[in-house]
Every structure is written in C-alpha cells, then in structure tokens.
Amino acid sequence: MEAADASWGPWTSRFFWLGVAVVAFWVFLLLRYVRYIFRLWIKGNPGAVGPHLGAWAVVTGATDGVGKAFAEELAKRGMKVVLISRSQEKLDQVASDIRDKFMVETKTIAADFQNRETIYSNIKAGLEGLEIGILVNNVGIGYPVPDRFLDVPELDKLIDNMININCISVCKMTQLVLPSMVKRSKGVILNMSSIAAVYGAPFITVYTATKAFVKYFSHCINVEYKDKGIIVQNFVPDLIFTKMANIPRPNMFRPMPERFVKYAINTVGLVSETAGYPFHEFLVWLLQIMPKWMTDEVTTRLLMYAKNNLLKKRKEN
Ligand SMILES: NC(=O)c1ccc[n+]([C@@H]2O[C@H](COP(=O)([O-])OP(=O)(O)OC[C@H]3O[C@@H](n4cnc5c(N)ncnc54)[C@H](OP(=O)(O)O)[C@@H]3O)[C@@H](O)[C@H]2O)c1
C-alpha cells in the first residue's frame, strides 16, 4: 500500500497542478470576457463621438432605419448632419425633423448609389469645405427574397446594384472624407457590415459577400490609418427592426434601430469590430463556436423559412 502511494504520489501532484493550470486558464478567460462585456456594454465610450471630431457628420442611407437613427443620435450629440439618400422629398422631411428636434444645421445630398459613374462628383461638391468629423457608411440593400444564386430574379441587376450600393459606396465615401480627417489627425468612420459576413450566409450569397468586403475593407483601413488618429470601426449586427429586415415586430434580439445605435455608438474607439448590440454580440460568439456544418444548416433552414413566409405574404396581398 505504501509502495503504491509512493509511486502515485508525484503523479497525483502533477495532475493536481495541471488541473489548477487548466482551471486558472479558464478563470482568466472568463474574467477577461467579463471585463470586455463591462467595458463595451456597461461603461462604453460615450464621449468618443461628438463635435470635437469636427462639426459635421455624414450619413449615407439616412432617411430610414439604422441610417436615420445614426443621423438623429449624432444631431443629439450636437453635430451638424449631412444626409445622403435617393429621395429628395424624404431627405427634406428627415432634415427638417432633425433641425426642429435637435436645433442643428443639416444639409441634404440626393444620390442614388446604384449610379457609381455619376454621383460621386456631386457628393464631393456637396461636402466641399465642411469639417467632417464622422462618416457613417450605412447605405445598403438586401435580397428581395432569399434564394439559390441562379434562381434570384434579375440576377444581373442584383449583382450590379448590390456591389455599387454595398461596396463601392463604402470605398468612394471613405476616399472623399479621409484626406481632410488625416490632415486634422482625427475622425471616425463607421461601417455597417452584417453578421452574415462573420459566418457566411448561403441563399443571400451576394449580400454576404458584399458585407464580407465591408468587413475586410474596414479592418485594413483601420490598420493603415489608426496611427494617423483615425478610428475605423465595423459593425456586424444580426437583425434590426427596419424595412430591410422585414420582420413582424421588434424584440430583445431584434432591436429598434434607435436602440441598436444607442449601444453601437457607445462602443466607438473601444474595438475595431463589434456586433454593436449586446444580444447580437452573444449570437456572433455562438456562431463562432458552432461547427461550420451546423451554422450552414441553421442558416439555410432560417432563410428558407423566411423565403416561404415572404412568398406566402406576397400571395395574400
Ligand atoms: N436591418 C437589419 O436587420 C440589418 C442587419 C445587419 C446589417 N444591416 C445593414 O445596415 C444598413 C442599414 O440597413 P437598414 O435596415 O437601416 O436599411 P433600410 O431600412 O432599408 O434603409 C436603407 C436606407 O438607405 C437608403 N437607400 C437605399 N437604397 C439606396 C440607394 N440606391 N441610394 C441611396 N440611398 C439608398 C434608403 O433611403 P431611400 O429609400 O429614401 O433612398 C434608406 O434611407 C445596411 O447596410 C444593411 O446591410 C441591416
């Protein structure tokens, strides 16, 4: 008995310390995660965005959904706002609401981001002479209905429009505002990507690919310009209750755009990429630890369910 104890003694002790090391490692990871959650979602960085960056904010796709919520939040923080979207009538309405509510100057530029050949010289002229502190590259379009690549109606048009609106706009708008930000050594560029870019959503393939473009464009520009005082941050949210999302009602996991923006804007300067909203951050984490076959299966089922619902709704109307 004594001999057995003697031979197991050192092993027991080795296993014990190995166990302690493993537990300590997990405790360290857990504490680091708790600190991250606290920093991002409870403490936040509320002072990062405001007129100290420059008097003007520029928001693309500013007449509805997330873009409108960003424009309002920036105006609330005392920034003058340039609103860019397609319809002059909607732009005038949003601009006048913002002026009345937040007592800040506004400017509108009507531009259809489908037309990449013609609009950027006009936008450049509209932004001339403004001290731009923040650009929100928000404009984006989704699929009318999720579908297999070759079954998408008017596929040629969808490919062109999606690349022009979701990708080219981000590069061109960045190209327009970045030089003056670099000159002043300050500025923030916020880009709206999507959770689809994190795991790759089949059946909305072109959308996913455009959002992956935004994700990596943001990452690289951030690395290139962070030592020049510029913050480039990317958002990869899940569903937000807007026209594009086409969902029946908001809930904890599908926030109103104002709620999303309230959280997202408080993370600026803390991380280069986030879902922008705590419950979406949890979903991103979950998708990253799930095996790939499982995320593909879940996404396919969800998007096919969405497709059937949309087609059913269309038949009823
Ligand atoms: N909603 C979501 O669940 C969700 C999730 C993840 C990521 N995102 C991303 O968040 C961004 C905003 O989405 P959202 O849900 O707020 O969209 P939304 O409600 O459909 O609003 C889109 C805005 O963009 C403008 N717009 C659309 N096409 C345009 C064009 N060709 N030229 C100029 N402006 C155009 C629209 O204004 P007009 O129609 O008046 O021109 C509107 O102001 C997008 O990049 C989207 O991919 C959304």
PDB file of C-alpha atoms in Angstrom, residues 121-268:
ATOM      1  CA  SER A 121     -18.526  64.292 -58.166  1.00  0.00           C
ATOM      2  CA  ASN A 122     -21.834  65.729 -56.949  1.00  0.00           C
ATOM      3  CA  ILE A 123     -21.318  64.344 -53.422  1.00  0.00           C
ATOM      4  CA  LYS A 124     -17.757  65.711 -53.417  1.00  0.00           C
ATOM      5  CA  ALA A 125     -19.064  69.173 -54.344  1.00  0.00           C
ATOM      6  CA  GLY A 126     -21.717  68.930 -51.602  1.00  0.00           C
ATOM      7  CA  LEU A 127     -19.126  68.099 -48.947  1.00  0.00           C
ATOM      8  CA  GLU A 128     -16.624  70.749 -50.086  1.00  0.00           C
ATOM      9  CA  GLY A 129     -15.436  72.978 -47.235  1.00  0.00           C
ATOM     10  CA  LEU A 130     -17.183  71.033 -44.442  1.00  0.00           C
ATOM     11  CA  GLU A 131     -15.148  69.922 -41.439  1.00  0.00           C
ATOM     12  CA  ILE A 132     -16.234  66.287 -41.336  1.00  0.00           C
ATOM     13  CA  GLY A 133     -15.680  64.509 -38.032  1.00  0.00           C
ATOM     14  CA  ILE A 134     -17.574  61.313 -38.704  1.00  0.00           C
ATOM     15  CA  LEU A 135     -18.742  59.314 -41.699  1.00  0.00           C
ATOM     16  CA  VAL A 136     -21.319  56.567 -41.301  1.00  0.00           C
ATOM     17  CA  ASN A 137     -21.197  54.234 -44.298  1.00  0.00           C
ATOM     18  CA  ASN A 138     -24.642  52.840 -43.690  1.00  0.00           C
ATOM     19  CA  VAL A 139     -26.367  52.597 -47.063  1.00  0.00           C
ATOM     20  CA  GLY A 140     -27.073  49.018 -48.076  1.00  0.00           C
ATOM     21  CA  ILE A 141     -29.632  46.815 -49.788  1.00  0.00           C
ATOM     22  CA  GLY A 142     -30.579  43.210 -49.145  1.00  0.00           C
ATOM     23  CA  TYR A 143     -32.263  40.425 -51.135  1.00  0.00           C
ATOM     24  CA  PRO A 144     -35.930  40.861 -52.009  1.00  0.00           C
ATOM     25  CA  VAL A 145     -36.278  37.149 -51.146  1.00  0.00           C
ATOM     26  CA  PRO A 146     -33.518  34.687 -50.119  1.00  0.00           C
ATOM     27  CA  ASP A 147     -32.782  32.233 -52.930  1.00  0.00           C
ATOM     28  CA  ARG A 148     -30.231  29.958 -54.585  1.00  0.00           C
ATOM     29  CA  PHE A 149     -27.777  32.063 -56.655  1.00  0.00           C
ATOM     30  CA  LEU A 150     -29.095  31.214 -60.144  1.00  0.00           C
ATOM     31  CA  ASP A 151     -32.739  31.398 -59.039  1.00  0.00           C
ATOM     32  CA  VAL A 152     -32.540  35.048 -57.926  1.00  0.00           C
ATOM     33  CA  PRO A 153     -34.849  37.140 -60.147  1.00  0.00           C
ATOM     34  CA  GLU A 154     -32.983  39.737 -62.265  1.00  0.00           C
ATOM     35  CA  LEU A 155     -29.670  38.400 -61.055  1.00  0.00           C
ATOM     36  CA  ASP A 156     -27.535  40.702 -63.239  1.00  0.00           C
ATOM     37  CA  LYS A 157     -29.249  43.761 -61.812  1.00  0.00           C
ATOM     38  CA  LEU A 158     -28.988  42.477 -58.235  1.00  0.00           C
ATOM     39  CA  ILE A 159     -25.258  41.823 -58.603  1.00  0.00           C
ATOM     40  CA  ASP A 160     -24.559  45.301 -60.034  1.00  0.00           C
ATOM     41  CA  ASN A 161     -26.762  47.163 -57.572  1.00  0.00           C
ATOM     42  CA  MET A 162     -25.510  45.307 -54.545  1.00  0.00           C
ATOM     43  CA  ILE A 163     -21.865  45.848 -55.419  1.00  0.00           C
ATOM     44  CA  ASN A 164     -22.433  49.535 -56.206  1.00  0.00           C
ATOM     45  CA  ILE A 165     -24.541  50.287 -53.127  1.00  0.00           C
ATOM     46  CA  ASN A 166     -22.996  47.981 -50.518  1.00  0.00           C
ATOM     47  CA  CYS A 167     -19.305  48.052 -51.562  1.00  0.00           C
ATOM     48  CA  ILE A 168     -18.380  50.874 -53.960  1.00  0.00           C
ATOM     49  CA  SER A 169     -20.159  53.460 -51.768  1.00  0.00           C
ATOM     50  CA  VAL A 170     -18.003  52.486 -48.772  1.00  0.00           C
ATOM     51  CA  CYS A 171     -14.733  52.869 -50.719  1.00  0.00           C
ATOM     52  CA  LYS A 172     -15.733  56.076 -52.516  1.00  0.00           C
ATOM     53  CA  MET A 173     -17.186  57.838 -49.467  1.00  0.00           C
ATOM     54  CA  THR A 174     -14.097  56.898 -47.464  1.00  0.00           C
ATOM     55  CA  GLN A 175     -11.916  58.233 -50.281  1.00  0.00           C
ATOM     56  CA  LEU A 176     -13.830  61.545 -50.154  1.00  0.00           C
ATOM     57  CA  VAL A 177     -13.667  62.220 -46.406  1.00  0.00           C
ATOM     58  CA  LEU A 178     -10.417  60.590 -45.299  1.00  0.00           C
ATOM     59  CA  PRO A 179      -7.912  63.180 -46.658  1.00  0.00           C
ATOM     60  CA  SER A 180      -9.276  66.017 -44.505  1.00  0.00           C
ATOM     61  CA  MET A 181      -9.518  63.722 -41.465  1.00  0.00           C
ATOM     62  CA  VAL A 182      -5.882  62.720 -41.934  1.00  0.00           C
ATOM     63  CA  LYS A 183      -4.903  66.400 -42.263  1.00  0.00           C
ATOM     64  CA  ARG A 184      -6.615  67.156 -38.939  1.00  0.00           C
ATOM     65  CA  SER A 185      -5.402  63.887 -37.343  1.00  0.00           C
ATOM     66  CA  LYS A 186      -8.875  62.998 -36.159  1.00  0.00           C
ATOM     67  CA  GLY A 187     -12.017  61.422 -37.464  1.00  0.00           C
ATOM     68  CA  VAL A 188     -14.257  58.379 -37.182  1.00  0.00           C
ATOM     69  CA  ILE A 189     -15.566  56.138 -39.963  1.00  0.00           C
ATOM     70  CA  LEU A 190     -18.300  53.662 -39.029  1.00  0.00           C
ATOM     71  CA  ASN A 191     -19.217  50.913 -41.477  1.00  0.00           C
ATOM     72  CA  MET A 192     -22.365  48.788 -41.460  1.00  0.00           C
ATOM     73  CA  SER A 193     -21.464  45.221 -42.364  1.00  0.00           C
ATOM     74  CA  SER A 194     -23.553  42.302 -41.080  1.00  0.00           C
ATOM     75  CA  ILE A 195     -23.413  39.131 -39.002  1.00  0.00           C
ATOM     76  CA  ALA A 196     -23.680  37.344 -42.382  1.00  0.00           C
ATOM     77  CA  ALA A 197     -20.067  38.390 -43.014  1.00  0.00           C
ATOM     78  CA  VAL A 198     -18.914  36.580 -39.873  1.00  0.00           C
ATOM     79  CA  TYR A 199     -20.113  33.094 -40.771  1.00  0.00           C
ATOM     80  CA  GLY A 200     -21.221  33.288 -44.437  1.00  0.00           C
ATOM     81  CA  ALA A 201     -24.958  33.028 -45.079  1.00  0.00           C
ATOM     82  CA  PRO A 202     -25.942  30.866 -48.060  1.00  0.00           C
ATOM     83  CA  PHE A 203     -29.102  31.871 -50.001  1.00  0.00           C
ATOM     84  CA  ILE A 204     -28.227  35.537 -49.560  1.00  0.00           C
ATOM     85  CA  THR A 205     -24.855  34.881 -51.136  1.00  0.00           C
ATOM     86  CA  VAL A 206     -24.170  38.176 -52.917  1.00  0.00           C
ATOM     87  CA  TYR A 207     -25.267  40.176 -49.846  1.00  0.00           C
ATOM     88  CA  THR A 208     -22.999  38.087 -47.615  1.00  0.00           C
ATOM     89  CA  ALA A 209     -20.077  38.601 -49.985  1.00  0.00           C
ATOM     90  CA  THR A 210     -20.601  42.388 -50.110  1.00  0.00           C
ATOM     91  CA  LYS A 211     -20.698  42.529 -46.313  1.00  0.00           C
ATOM     92  CA  ALA A 212     -17.504  40.450 -46.095  1.00  0.00           C
ATOM     93  CA  PHE A 213     -15.964  43.065 -48.404  1.00  0.00           C
ATOM     94  CA  VAL A 214     -17.010  45.813 -45.944  1.00  0.00           C
ATOM     95  CA  LYS A 215     -15.641  43.811 -43.008  1.00  0.00           C
ATOM     96  CA  TYR A 216     -12.175  43.422 -44.503  1.00  0.00           C
ATOM     97  CA  PHE A 217     -12.098  46.907 -46.031  1.00  0.00           C
ATOM     98  CA  SER A 218     -12.789  48.305 -42.527  1.00  0.00           C
ATOM     99  CA  HIS A 219     -10.174  46.129 -40.894  1.00  0.00           C
ATOM    100  CA  CYS A 220      -7.430  47.089 -43.339  1.00  0.00           C
ATOM    101  CA  ILE A 221      -8.221  50.827 -43.440  1.00  0.00           C
ATOM    102  CA  ASN A 222      -8.259  50.832 -39.650  1.00  0.00           C
ATOM    103  CA  VAL A 223      -4.804  49.277 -39.516  1.00  0.00           C
ATOM    104  CA  GLU A 224      -3.490  51.667 -42.192  1.00  0.00           C
ATOM    105  CA  TYR A 225      -4.801  54.862 -40.538  1.00  0.00           C
ATOM    106  CA  LYS A 226      -5.052  54.281 -36.793  1.00  0.00           C
ATOM    107  CA  ASP A 227      -1.647  55.891 -36.204  1.00  0.00           C
ATOM    108  CA  LYS A 228      -2.954  58.980 -38.043  1.00  0.00           C
ATOM    109  CA  GLY A 229      -5.639  59.469 -35.389  1.00  0.00           C
ATOM    110  CA  ILE A 230      -8.464  57.906 -37.417  1.00  0.00           C
ATOM    111  CA  ILE A 231     -10.858  55.313 -35.983  1.00  0.00           C
ATOM    112  CA  VAL A 232     -12.451  52.930 -38.477  1.00  0.00           C
ATOM    113  CA  GLN A 233     -14.970  50.619 -36.881  1.00  0.00           C
ATOM    114  CA  ASN A 234     -17.090  47.879 -38.373  1.00  0.00           C
ATOM    115  CA  PHE A 235     -20.477  46.654 -37.157  1.00  0.00           C
ATOM    116  CA  VAL A 236     -21.637  43.074 -37.752  1.00  0.00           C
ATOM    117  CA  PRO A 237     -25.179  43.074 -36.355  1.00  0.00           C
ATOM    118  CA  ASP A 238     -27.905  40.482 -36.679  1.00  0.00           C
ATOM    119  CA  LEU A 239     -31.482  41.554 -37.472  1.00  0.00           C
ATOM    120  CA  ILE A 240     -32.576  45.093 -36.594  1.00  0.00           C
ATOM    121  CA  PHE A 241     -36.235  46.090 -36.869  1.00  0.00           C
ATOM    122  CA  THR A 242     -36.170  48.071 -40.148  1.00  0.00           C
ATOM    123  CA  LYS A 243     -37.816  47.906 -43.571  1.00  0.00           C
ATOM    124  CA  MET A 244     -34.910  45.849 -44.888  1.00  0.00           C
ATOM    125  CA  ALA A 245     -35.217  43.174 -42.194  1.00  0.00           C
ATOM    126  CA  ASN A 246     -38.911  42.640 -42.970  1.00  0.00           C
ATOM    127  CA  ILE A 247     -39.729  41.118 -39.569  1.00  0.00           C
ATOM    128  CA  PRO A 248     -43.094  41.378 -37.788  1.00  0.00           C
ATOM    129  CA  ARG A 249     -42.056  43.083 -34.560  1.00  0.00           C
ATOM    130  CA  PRO A 250     -39.006  44.106 -32.523  1.00  0.00           C
ATOM    131  CA  ASN A 251     -37.855  42.084 -29.539  1.00  0.00           C
ATOM    132  CA  MET A 252     -34.771  41.667 -27.353  1.00  0.00           C
ATOM    133  CA  PHE A 253     -32.784  40.065 -30.188  1.00  0.00           C
ATOM    134  CA  ARG A 254     -34.226  42.312 -32.930  1.00  0.00           C
ATOM    135  CA  PRO A 255     -33.961  45.854 -31.603  1.00  0.00           C
ATOM    136  CA  MET A 256     -35.409  49.071 -32.940  1.00  0.00           C
ATOM    137  CA  PRO A 257     -32.732  50.953 -34.920  1.00  0.00           C
ATOM    138  CA  GLU A 258     -32.570  53.704 -32.250  1.00  0.00           C
ATOM    139  CA  ARG A 259     -31.783  51.113 -29.576  1.00  0.00           C
ATOM    140  CA  PHE A 260     -29.135  49.497 -31.764  1.00  0.00           C
ATOM    141  CA  VAL A 261     -27.473  52.873 -32.461  1.00  0.00           C
ATOM    142  CA  LYS A 262     -27.563  53.889 -28.785  1.00  0.00           C
ATOM    143  CA  TYR A 263     -25.420  50.849 -27.932  1.00  0.00           C
ATOM    144  CA  ALA A 264     -23.300  50.842 -31.103  1.00  0.00           C
ATOM    145  CA  ILE A 265     -22.166  54.457 -30.841  1.00  0.00           C
ATOM    146  CA  ASN A 266     -21.003  53.936 -27.254  1.00  0.00           C
ATOM    147  CA  THR A 267     -18.517  51.289 -28.415  1.00  0.00           C
ATOM    148  CA  VAL A 268     -16.650  53.638 -30.782  1.00  0.00           C
TER     149      VAL A 268
END
